[in-house]
Short mmCIF file of C-alpha atoms (C1' of nucleotides) and ligand atoms in Angstrom, two decimals:
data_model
loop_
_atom_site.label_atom_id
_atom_site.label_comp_id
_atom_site.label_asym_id
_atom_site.label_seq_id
_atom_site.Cartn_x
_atom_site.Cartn_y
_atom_site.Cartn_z
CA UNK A 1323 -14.83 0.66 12.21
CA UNK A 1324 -15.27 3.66 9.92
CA UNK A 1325 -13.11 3.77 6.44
CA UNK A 1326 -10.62 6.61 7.46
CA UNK A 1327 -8.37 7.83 4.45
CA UNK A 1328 -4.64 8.02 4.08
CA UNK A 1329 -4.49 11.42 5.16
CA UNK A 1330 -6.46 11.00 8.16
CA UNK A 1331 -4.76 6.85 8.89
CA UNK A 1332 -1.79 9.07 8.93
CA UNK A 1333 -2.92 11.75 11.21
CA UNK A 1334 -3.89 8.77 13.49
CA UNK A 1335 -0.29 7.42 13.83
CA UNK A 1336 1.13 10.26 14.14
CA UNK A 1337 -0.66 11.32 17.05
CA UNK A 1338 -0.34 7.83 18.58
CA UNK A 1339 3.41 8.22 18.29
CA UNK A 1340 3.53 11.83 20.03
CA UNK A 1341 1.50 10.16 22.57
CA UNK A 1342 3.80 7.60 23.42
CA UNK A 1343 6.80 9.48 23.22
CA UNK A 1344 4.90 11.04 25.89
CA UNK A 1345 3.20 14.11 25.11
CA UNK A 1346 0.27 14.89 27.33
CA UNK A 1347 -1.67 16.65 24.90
CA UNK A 1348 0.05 16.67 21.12
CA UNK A 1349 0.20 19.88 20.32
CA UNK A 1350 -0.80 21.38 17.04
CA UNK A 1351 2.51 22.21 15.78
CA UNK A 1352 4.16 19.03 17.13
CA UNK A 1353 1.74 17.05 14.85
CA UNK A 1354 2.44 19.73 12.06
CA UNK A 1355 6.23 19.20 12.29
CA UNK A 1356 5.82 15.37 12.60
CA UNK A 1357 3.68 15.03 9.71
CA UNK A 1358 5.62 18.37 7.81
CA UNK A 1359 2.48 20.43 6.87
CA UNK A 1360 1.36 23.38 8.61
CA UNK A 1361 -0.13 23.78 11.44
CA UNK A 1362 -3.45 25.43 9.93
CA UNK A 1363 -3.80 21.81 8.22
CA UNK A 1364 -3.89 20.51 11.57
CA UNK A 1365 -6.55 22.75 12.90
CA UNK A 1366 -8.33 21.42 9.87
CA UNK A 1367 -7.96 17.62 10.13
CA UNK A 1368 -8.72 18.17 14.32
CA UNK A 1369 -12.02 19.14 13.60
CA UNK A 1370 -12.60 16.44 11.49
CA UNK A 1371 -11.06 13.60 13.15
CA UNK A 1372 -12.80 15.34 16.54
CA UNK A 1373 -15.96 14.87 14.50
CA UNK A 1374 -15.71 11.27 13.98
CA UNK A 1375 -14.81 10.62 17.66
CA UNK A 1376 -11.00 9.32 17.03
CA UNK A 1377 -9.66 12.14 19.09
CA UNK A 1378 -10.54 14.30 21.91
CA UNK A 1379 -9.87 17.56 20.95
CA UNK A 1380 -10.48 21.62 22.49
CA UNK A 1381 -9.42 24.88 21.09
CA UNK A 1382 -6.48 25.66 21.80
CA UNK A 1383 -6.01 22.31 24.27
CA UNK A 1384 -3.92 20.12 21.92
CA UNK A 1385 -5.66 16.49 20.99
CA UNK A 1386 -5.57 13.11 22.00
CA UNK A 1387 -6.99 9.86 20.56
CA UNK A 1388 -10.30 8.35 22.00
CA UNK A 1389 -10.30 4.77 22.76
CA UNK A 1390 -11.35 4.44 19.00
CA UNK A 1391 -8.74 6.30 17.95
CA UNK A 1392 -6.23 4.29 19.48
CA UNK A 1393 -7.74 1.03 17.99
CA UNK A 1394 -7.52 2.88 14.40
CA UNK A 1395 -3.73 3.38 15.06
CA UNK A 1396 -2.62 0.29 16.47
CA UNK A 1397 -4.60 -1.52 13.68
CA UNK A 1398 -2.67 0.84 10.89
CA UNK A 1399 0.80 0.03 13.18
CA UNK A 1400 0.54 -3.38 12.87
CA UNK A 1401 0.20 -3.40 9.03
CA UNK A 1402 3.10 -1.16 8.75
CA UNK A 1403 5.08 -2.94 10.96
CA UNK A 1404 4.38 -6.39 9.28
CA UNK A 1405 4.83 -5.08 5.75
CA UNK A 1406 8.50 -3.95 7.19
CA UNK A 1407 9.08 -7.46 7.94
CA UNK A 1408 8.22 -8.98 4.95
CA UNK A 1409 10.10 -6.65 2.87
CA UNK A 1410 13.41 -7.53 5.28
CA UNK A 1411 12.55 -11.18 5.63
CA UNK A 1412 11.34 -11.90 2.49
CA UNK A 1413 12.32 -9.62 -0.11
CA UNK A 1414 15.80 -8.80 1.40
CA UNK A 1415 15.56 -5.40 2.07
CA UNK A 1416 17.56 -3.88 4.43
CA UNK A 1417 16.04 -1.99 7.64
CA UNK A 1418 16.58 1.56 6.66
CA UNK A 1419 15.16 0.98 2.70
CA UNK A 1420 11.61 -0.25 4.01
CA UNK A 1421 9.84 2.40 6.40
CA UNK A 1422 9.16 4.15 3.20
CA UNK A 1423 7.55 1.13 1.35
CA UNK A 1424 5.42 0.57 4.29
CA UNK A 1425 4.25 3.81 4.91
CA UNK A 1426 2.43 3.22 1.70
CA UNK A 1427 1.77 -0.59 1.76
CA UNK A 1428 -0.16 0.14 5.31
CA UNK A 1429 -3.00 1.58 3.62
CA UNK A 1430 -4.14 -1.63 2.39
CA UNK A 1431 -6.94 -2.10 4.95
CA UNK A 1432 -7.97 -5.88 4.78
CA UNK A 1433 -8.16 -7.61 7.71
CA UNK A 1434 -7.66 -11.39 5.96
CA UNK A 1435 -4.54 -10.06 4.15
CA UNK A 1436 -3.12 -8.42 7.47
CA UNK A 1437 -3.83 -11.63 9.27
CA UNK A 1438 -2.88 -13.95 6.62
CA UNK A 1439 0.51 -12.03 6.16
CA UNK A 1440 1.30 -12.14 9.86
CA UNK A 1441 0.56 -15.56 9.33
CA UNK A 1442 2.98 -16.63 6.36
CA UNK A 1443 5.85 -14.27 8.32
CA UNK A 1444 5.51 -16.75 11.32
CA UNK A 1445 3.47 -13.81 14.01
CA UNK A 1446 6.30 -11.82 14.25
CA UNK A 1447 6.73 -9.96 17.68
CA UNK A 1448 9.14 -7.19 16.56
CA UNK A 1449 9.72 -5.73 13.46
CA UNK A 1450 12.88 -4.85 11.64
CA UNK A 1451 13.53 -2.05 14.28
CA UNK A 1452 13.06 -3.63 17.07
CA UNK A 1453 9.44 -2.35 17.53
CA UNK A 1454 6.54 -4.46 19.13
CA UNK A 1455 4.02 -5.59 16.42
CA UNK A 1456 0.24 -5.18 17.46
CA UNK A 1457 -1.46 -8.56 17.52
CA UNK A 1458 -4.76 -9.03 15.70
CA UNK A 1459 -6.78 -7.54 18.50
CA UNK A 1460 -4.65 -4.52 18.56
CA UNK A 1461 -3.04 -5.61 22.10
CA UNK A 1462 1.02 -4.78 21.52
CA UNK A 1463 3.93 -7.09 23.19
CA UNK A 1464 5.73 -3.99 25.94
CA UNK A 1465 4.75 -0.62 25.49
CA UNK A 1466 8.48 0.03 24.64
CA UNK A 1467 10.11 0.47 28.39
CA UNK A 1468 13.37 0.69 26.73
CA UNK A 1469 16.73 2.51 27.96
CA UNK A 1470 18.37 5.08 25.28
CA UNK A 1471 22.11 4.55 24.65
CA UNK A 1472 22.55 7.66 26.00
CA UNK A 1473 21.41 6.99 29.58
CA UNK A 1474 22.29 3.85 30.07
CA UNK A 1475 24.14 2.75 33.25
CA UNK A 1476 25.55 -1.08 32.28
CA UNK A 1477 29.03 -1.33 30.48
CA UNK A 1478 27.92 -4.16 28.28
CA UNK A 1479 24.62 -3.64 26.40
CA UNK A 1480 22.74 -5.43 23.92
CA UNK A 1481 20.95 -3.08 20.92
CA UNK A 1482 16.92 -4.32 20.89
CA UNK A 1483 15.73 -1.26 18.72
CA UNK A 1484 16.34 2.40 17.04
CA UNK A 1485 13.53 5.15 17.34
CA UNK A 1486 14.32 6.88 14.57
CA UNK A 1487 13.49 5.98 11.51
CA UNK A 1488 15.73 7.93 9.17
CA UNK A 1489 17.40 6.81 6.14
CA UNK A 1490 20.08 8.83 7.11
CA UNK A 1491 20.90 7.30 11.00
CA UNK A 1492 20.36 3.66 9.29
CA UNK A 1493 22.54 3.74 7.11
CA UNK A 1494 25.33 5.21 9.34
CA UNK A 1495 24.17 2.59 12.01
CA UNK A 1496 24.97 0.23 9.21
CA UNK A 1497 28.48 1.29 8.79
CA UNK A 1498 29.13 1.30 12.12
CA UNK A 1499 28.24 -2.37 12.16
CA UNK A 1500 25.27 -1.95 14.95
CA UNK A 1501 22.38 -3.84 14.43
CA UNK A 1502 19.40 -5.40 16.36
CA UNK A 1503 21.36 -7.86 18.69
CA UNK A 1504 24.29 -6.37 18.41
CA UNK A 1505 26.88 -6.53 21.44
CA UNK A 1506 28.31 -3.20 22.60
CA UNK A 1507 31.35 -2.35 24.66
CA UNK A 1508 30.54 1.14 26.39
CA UNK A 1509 34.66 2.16 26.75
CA UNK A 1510 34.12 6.03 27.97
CA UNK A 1511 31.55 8.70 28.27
CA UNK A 1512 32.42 12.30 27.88
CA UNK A 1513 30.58 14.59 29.59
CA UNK A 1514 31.47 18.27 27.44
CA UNK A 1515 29.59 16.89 24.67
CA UNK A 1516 27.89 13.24 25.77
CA UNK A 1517 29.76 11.65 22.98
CA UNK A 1518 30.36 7.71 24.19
CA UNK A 1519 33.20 6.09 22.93
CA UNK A 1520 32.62 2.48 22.18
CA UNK A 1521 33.46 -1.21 20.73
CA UNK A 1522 32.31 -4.12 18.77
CA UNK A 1523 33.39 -7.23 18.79
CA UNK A 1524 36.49 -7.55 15.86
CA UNK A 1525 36.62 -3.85 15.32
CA UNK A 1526 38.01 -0.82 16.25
CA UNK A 1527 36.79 1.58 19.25
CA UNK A 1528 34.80 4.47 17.66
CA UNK A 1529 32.83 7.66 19.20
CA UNK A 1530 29.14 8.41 18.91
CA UNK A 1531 27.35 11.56 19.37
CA UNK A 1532 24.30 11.73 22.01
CA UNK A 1533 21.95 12.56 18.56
CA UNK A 1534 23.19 9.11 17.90
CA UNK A 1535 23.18 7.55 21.24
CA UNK A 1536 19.71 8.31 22.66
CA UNK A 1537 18.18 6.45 19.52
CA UNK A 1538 19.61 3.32 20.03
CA UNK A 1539 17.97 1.44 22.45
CA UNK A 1540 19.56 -0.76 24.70
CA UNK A 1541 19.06 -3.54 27.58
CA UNK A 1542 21.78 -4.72 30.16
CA UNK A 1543 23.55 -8.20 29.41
CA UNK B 1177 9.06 8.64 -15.86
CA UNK B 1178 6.35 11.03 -13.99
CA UNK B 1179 4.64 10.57 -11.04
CA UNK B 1180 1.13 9.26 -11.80
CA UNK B 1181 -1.69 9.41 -9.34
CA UNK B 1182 -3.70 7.05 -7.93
CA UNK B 1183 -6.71 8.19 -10.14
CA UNK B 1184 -4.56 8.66 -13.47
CA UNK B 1185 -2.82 5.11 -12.66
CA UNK B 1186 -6.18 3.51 -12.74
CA UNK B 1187 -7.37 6.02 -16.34
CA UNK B 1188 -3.61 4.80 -17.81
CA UNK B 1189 -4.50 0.59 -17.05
CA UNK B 1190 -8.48 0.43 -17.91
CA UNK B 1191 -7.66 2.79 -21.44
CA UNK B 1192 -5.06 -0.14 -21.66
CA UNK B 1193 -7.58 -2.75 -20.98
CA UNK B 1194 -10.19 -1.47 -23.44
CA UNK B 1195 -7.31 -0.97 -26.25
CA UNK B 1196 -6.60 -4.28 -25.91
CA UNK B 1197 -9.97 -5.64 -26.21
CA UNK B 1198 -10.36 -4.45 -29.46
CA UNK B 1199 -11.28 -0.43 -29.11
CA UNK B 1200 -9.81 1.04 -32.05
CA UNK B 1201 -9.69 4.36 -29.75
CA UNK B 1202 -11.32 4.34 -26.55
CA UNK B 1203 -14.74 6.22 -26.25
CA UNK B 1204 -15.25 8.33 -23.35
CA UNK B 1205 -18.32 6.24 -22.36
CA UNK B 1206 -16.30 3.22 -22.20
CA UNK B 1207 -13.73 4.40 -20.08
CA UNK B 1208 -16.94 5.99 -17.82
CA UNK B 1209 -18.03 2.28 -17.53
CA UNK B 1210 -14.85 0.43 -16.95
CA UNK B 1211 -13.97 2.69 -14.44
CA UNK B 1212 -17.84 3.41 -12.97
CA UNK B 1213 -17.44 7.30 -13.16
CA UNK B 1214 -19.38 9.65 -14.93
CA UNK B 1215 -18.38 10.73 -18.79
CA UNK B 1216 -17.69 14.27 -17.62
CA UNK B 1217 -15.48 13.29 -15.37
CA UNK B 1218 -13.77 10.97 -17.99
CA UNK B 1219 -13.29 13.95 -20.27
CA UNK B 1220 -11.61 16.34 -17.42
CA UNK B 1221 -9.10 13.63 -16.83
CA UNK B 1222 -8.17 12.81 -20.46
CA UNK B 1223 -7.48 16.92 -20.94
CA UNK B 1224 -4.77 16.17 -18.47
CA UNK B 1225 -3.72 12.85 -19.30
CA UNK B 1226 -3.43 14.15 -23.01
CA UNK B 1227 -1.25 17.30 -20.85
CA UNK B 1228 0.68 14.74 -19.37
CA UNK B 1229 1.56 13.35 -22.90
CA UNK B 1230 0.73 10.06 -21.84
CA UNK B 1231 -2.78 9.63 -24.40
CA UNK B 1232 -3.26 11.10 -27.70
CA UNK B 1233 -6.90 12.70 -27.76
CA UNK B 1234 -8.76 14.94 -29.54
CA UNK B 1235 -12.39 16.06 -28.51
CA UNK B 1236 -15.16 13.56 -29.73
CA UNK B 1237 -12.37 11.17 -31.22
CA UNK B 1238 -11.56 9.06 -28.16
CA UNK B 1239 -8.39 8.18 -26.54
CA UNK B 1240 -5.47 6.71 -27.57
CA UNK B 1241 -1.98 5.65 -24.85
CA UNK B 1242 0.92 7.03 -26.51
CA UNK B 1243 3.76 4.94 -26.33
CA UNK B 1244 4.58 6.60 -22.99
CA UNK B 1245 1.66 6.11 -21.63
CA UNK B 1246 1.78 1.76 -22.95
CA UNK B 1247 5.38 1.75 -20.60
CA UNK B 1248 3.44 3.22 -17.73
CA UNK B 1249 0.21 0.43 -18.33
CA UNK B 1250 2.53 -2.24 -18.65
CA UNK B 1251 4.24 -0.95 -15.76
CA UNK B 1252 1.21 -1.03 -13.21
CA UNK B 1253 -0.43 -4.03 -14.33
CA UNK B 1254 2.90 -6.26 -13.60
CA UNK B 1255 2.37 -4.70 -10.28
CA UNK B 1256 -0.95 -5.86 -10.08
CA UNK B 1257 -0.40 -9.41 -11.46
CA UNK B 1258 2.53 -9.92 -9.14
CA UNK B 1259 0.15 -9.04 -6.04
CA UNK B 1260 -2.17 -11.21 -7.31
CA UNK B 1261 0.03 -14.43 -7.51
CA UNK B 1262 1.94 -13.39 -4.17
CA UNK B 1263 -1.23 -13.35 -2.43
CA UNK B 1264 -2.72 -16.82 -4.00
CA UNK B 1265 0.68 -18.28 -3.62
CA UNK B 1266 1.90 -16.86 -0.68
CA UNK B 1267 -1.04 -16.01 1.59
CA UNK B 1268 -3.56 -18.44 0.36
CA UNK B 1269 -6.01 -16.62 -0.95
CA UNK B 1270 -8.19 -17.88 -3.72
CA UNK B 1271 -8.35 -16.21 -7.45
CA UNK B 1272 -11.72 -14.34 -6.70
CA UNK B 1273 -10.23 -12.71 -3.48
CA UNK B 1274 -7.29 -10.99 -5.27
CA UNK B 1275 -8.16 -8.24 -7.41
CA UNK B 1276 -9.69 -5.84 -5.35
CA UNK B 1277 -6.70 -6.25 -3.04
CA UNK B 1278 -4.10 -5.73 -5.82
CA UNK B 1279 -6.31 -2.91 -7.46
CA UNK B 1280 -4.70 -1.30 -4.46
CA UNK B 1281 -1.21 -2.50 -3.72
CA UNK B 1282 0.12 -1.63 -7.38
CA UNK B 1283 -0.24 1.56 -6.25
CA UNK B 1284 2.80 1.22 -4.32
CA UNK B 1285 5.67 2.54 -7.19
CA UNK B 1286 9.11 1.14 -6.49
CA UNK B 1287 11.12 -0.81 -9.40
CA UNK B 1288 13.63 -2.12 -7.11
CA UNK B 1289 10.49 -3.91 -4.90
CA UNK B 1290 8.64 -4.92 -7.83
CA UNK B 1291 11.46 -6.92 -9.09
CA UNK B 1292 12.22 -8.10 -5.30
CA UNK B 1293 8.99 -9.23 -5.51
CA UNK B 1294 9.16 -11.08 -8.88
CA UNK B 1295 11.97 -12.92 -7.85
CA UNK B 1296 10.78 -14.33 -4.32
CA UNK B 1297 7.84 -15.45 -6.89
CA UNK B 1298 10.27 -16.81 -8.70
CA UNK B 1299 9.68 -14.91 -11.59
CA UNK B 1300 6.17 -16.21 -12.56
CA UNK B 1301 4.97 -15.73 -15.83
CA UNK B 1302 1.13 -15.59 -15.79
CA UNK B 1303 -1.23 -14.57 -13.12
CA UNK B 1304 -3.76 -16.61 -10.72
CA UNK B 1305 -6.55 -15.16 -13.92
CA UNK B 1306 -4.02 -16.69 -16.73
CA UNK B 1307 -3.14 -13.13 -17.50
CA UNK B 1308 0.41 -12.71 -18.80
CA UNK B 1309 2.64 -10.79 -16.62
CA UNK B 1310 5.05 -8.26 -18.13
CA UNK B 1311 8.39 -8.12 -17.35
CA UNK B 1312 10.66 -5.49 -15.94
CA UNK B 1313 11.60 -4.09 -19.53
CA UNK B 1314 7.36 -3.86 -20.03
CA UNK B 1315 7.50 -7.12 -22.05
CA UNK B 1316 4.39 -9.25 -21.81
CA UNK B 1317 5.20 -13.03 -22.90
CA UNK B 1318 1.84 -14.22 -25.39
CA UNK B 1319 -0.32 -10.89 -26.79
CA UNK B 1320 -3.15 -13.14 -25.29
CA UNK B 1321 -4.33 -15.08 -28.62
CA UNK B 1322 -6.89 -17.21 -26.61
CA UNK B 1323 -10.28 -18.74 -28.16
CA UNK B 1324 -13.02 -17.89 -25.54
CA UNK B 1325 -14.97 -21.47 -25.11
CA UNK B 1326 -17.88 -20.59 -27.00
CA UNK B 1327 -16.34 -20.20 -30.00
CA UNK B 1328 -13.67 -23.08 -29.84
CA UNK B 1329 -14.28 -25.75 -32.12
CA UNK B 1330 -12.39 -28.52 -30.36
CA UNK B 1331 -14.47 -31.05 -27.99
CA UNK B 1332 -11.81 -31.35 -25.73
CA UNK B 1333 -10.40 -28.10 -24.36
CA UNK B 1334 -7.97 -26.96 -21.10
CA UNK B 1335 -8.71 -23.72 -19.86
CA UNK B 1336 -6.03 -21.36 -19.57
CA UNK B 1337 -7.65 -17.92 -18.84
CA UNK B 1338 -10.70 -16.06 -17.57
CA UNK B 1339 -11.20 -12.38 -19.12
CA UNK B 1340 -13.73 -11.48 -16.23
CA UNK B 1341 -12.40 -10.87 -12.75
CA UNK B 1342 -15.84 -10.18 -10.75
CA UNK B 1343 -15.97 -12.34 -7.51
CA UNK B 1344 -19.33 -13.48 -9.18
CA UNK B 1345 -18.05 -15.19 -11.96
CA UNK B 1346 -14.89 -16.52 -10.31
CA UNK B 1347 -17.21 -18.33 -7.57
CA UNK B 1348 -19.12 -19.86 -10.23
CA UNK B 1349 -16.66 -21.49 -11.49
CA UNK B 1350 -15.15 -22.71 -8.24
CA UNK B 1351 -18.50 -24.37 -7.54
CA UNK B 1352 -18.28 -26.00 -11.00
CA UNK B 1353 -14.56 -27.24 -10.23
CA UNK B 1354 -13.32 -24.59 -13.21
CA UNK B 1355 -10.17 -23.41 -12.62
CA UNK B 1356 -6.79 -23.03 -14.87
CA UNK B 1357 -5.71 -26.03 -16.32
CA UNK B 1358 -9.02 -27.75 -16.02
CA UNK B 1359 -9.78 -30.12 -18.84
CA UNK B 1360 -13.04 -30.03 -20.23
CA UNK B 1361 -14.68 -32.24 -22.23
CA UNK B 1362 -17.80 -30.33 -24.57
CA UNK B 1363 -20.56 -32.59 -25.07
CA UNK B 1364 -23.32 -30.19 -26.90
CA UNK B 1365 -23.86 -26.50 -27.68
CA UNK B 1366 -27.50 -25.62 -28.02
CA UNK B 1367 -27.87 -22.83 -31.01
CA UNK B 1368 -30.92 -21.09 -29.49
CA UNK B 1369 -29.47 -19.42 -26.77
CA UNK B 1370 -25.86 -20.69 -27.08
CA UNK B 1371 -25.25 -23.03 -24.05
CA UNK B 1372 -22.75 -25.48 -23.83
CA UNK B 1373 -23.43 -28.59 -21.98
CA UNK B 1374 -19.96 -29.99 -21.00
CA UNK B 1375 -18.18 -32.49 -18.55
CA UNK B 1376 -15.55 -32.28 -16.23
CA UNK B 1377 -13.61 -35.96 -14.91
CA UNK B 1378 -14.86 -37.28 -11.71
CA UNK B 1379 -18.43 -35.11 -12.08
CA UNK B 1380 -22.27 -34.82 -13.66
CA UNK B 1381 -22.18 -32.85 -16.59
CA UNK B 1382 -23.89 -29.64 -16.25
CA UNK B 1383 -24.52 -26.51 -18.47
CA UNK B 1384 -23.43 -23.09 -18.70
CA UNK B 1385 -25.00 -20.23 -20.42
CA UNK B 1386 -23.01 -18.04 -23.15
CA UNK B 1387 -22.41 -15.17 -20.58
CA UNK B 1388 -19.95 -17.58 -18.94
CA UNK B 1389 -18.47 -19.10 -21.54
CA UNK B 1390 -17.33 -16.52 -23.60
CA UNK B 1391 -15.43 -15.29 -20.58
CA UNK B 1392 -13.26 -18.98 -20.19
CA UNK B 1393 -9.87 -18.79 -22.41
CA UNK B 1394 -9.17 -22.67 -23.79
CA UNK B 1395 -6.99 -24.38 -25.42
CA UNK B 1396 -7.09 -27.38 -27.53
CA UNK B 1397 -5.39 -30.66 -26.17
"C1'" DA C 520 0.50 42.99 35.69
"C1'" DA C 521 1.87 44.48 31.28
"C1'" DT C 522 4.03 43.32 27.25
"C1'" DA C 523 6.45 40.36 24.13
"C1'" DA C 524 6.85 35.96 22.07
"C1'" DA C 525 5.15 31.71 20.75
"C1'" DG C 526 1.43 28.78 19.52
"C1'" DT C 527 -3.08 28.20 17.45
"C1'" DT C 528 -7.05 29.25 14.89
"C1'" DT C 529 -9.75 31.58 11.31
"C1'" DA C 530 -10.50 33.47 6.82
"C1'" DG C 531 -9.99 32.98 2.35
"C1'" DG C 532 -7.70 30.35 -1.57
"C1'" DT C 533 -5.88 26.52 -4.57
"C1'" DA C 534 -5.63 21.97 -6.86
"C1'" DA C 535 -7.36 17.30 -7.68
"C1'" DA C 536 -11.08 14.50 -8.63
"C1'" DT C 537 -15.42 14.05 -8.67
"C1'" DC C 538 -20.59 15.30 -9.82
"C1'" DT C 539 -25.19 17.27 -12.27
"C1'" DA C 540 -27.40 19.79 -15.73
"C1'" DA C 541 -27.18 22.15 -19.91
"C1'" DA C 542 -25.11 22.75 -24.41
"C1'" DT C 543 -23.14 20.92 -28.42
"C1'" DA C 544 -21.43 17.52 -31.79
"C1'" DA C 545 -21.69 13.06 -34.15
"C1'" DA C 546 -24.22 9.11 -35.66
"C1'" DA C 547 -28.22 6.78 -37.13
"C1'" DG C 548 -32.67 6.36 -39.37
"C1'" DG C 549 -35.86 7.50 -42.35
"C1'" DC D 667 -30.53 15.64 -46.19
"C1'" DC D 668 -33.13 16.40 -42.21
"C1'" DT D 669 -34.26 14.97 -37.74
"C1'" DT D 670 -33.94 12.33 -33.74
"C1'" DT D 671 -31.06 9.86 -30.74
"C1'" DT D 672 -26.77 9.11 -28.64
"C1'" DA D 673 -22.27 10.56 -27.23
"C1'" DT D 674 -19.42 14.07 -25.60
"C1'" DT D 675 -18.11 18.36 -23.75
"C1'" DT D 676 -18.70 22.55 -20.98
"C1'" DA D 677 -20.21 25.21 -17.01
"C1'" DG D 678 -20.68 25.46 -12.48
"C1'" DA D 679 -20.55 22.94 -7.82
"C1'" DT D 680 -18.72 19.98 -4.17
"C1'" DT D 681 -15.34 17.57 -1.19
"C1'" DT D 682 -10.78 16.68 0.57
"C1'" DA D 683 -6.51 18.18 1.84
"C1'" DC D 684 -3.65 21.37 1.57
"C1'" DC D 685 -1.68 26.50 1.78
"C1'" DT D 686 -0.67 31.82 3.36
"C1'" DA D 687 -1.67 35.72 5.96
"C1'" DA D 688 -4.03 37.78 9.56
"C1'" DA D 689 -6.26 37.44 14.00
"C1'" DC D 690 -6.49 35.66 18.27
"C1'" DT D 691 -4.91 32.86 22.72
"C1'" DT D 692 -1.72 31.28 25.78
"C1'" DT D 693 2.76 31.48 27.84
"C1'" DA D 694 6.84 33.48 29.14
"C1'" DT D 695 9.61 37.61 30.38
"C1'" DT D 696 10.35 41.79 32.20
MN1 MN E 1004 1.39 6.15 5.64
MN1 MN E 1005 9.61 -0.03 11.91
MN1 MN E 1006 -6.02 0.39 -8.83
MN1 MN E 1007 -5.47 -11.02 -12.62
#
DNA sequence: AATAAAGTTTAGGTAAATCTAAATAAAAGG
DNA sequence: CCTTTTATTTAGATTTACCTAAACTTTATT
């Protein structure tokens, strides 16, 4: 495996992550915006990253990663994902302080220390969002399958993850009292504006907008 | 306190380094070596670092930290140190495996993890090397008044340091059974090309040439 | 289909951190 | 004190990762 640097490990993910969200292509300025630089900085980086065969790329026809590429990402997913859990588990962070940290600490690349951490945090399968952790091979738990808030049918529902990673939706998620596992009561859906009006367990009913509601991920219990 | 870069991070802790093994002010050669770079290079960075206001330097009279520029050292190598035990404490790994890994993770700038990190340590106080660690305020317990064991005059010595952290020298003494706290007993030091022959319980006596044993902190006991 | 709008690339620059080779200053030796 | 050696700095390039503005494609709209 080549040594890729931060700027390009980061290119990687983020093109993994348009991927999955389901882009067929990722187009330049949809990398651009997810990465906020310009989109002539993604023309340049393309090239590169097209030159050592982690993406497939064509004028004007948008990119996606190779089979290498893919290995690169889920390799640089797992340590960021793993680093998030040790700084909740271990150093008692709370979920929406420790994206940051571990958009950093994922740049360590050393296999041992990857494994070794994994290791000491017990193989975790999800990390403090509720997102699958690569194993050391880079094969990943579900490929995310998971209902949004927003379109759920069930009245009772169990949260099992957020998709966004904001400081911002965290720490209102956090007021609310919703966290992984917990229990929601789906009272009323409004259609003019897809608000939901819902409860927890010892508190009082309170509304949601649909920015809110189709990042919380859901299953039926 | 300013944001440092990668690069200046590592000028600000080997300028430290050198200071504190004696450099009255730190040549520009020196800091080429420590930091395998070329003297040119050494000289564009200490224009800026001397910008920056974190060196004093004037051409062809060395460098200097200011006491800004001491805070900031201090700063990065109790990151470093702290990596270093987490990973021989937590992870396993042994004291030759650890610097390269933490030359990278004290990188990663954020007081309130640092400290995290201290505490799930529990607050350690020297390093997997014997190196003190500083704390939060940029305290470092013991200036690091250690006899290196070719010049100790006692016959019966503990180790408490090692000033060289190449993977060479570390395995060395792991296949000798030389670690911290190791009791050593010295049995003869030749005068032509200053060996020491010494003895450690439970094993042959063997000898170790003055390249190694200048770089072994004791103590008396 | 023609034109407008949106998306993408190219051309040309900048800043950081490096390098080599040449110039200059300081130190050492006689 | 003069000269040689050593150390340091300058000048001029290079690479990486960005940027803006202009040119060019693709797509959407009349
Ligand atoms: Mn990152
Ligand atoms: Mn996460
Ligand atoms: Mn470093
Ligand atoms: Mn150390």
């Amino acid at each position: 495996m080549m040594n890729l640097s931060i700027a390009e490990e980061n290119y990687i993910k983020s093109i993994y992550k348009l991927e999955e969200e389901g882009q067929e292509a990722v187009s330049t300025n949809a990398l651009a915006g997810e990465l906020d630089t310009k989109p002539a900085s993604v023309t340049d980086m393309a090239k590169k990253l097209k030159e050592k065969k982690l993406i497939e790329y064509e004028k004007y026809q948008g990119i996606n990663l190779t089979a290498e590429g893919k290995k690169a990402a889920l390799s640089i997913i797992r340590r960021h994902r793993l680093w998030e859990c040790f700084l909740v588990d271990k150093l008692l962070f709370s979920w929406e302080e420790v994206h940051e940290l571990a958009e950093e600490l994922e740049h360590v690349r050393s296999e041992k220390m990857t494994n070794r951490l994994s290791e000491f945090l017990g193989n975790p399968q999800i990390d403090p969002h509720g997102d699958p952790i690569p194993d050391a091979q880079g094969k990943m738990g579900k490929p995310r399958a998971q209902t949004p808030l927003h379109k759920a049918k069930s009245k009772r529902l169990e949260v099992v993850a957020v998709s966004d990673k904001s400081t911002a939706l965290l720490e209102f998620l956090n007021a609310k009292g919703i966290r992984l596992g917990t229990q929601i009561d789906v009272i009323e859906r409004y259609e003019f504006d897809n608000s939901i009006e819902l409860k927890i367990r010892n508190q009082p009913a309170f509304t949601i907008s649909e920015q809110v509601s189709k990042n919380i991920m859901v299953k039926p219990i």
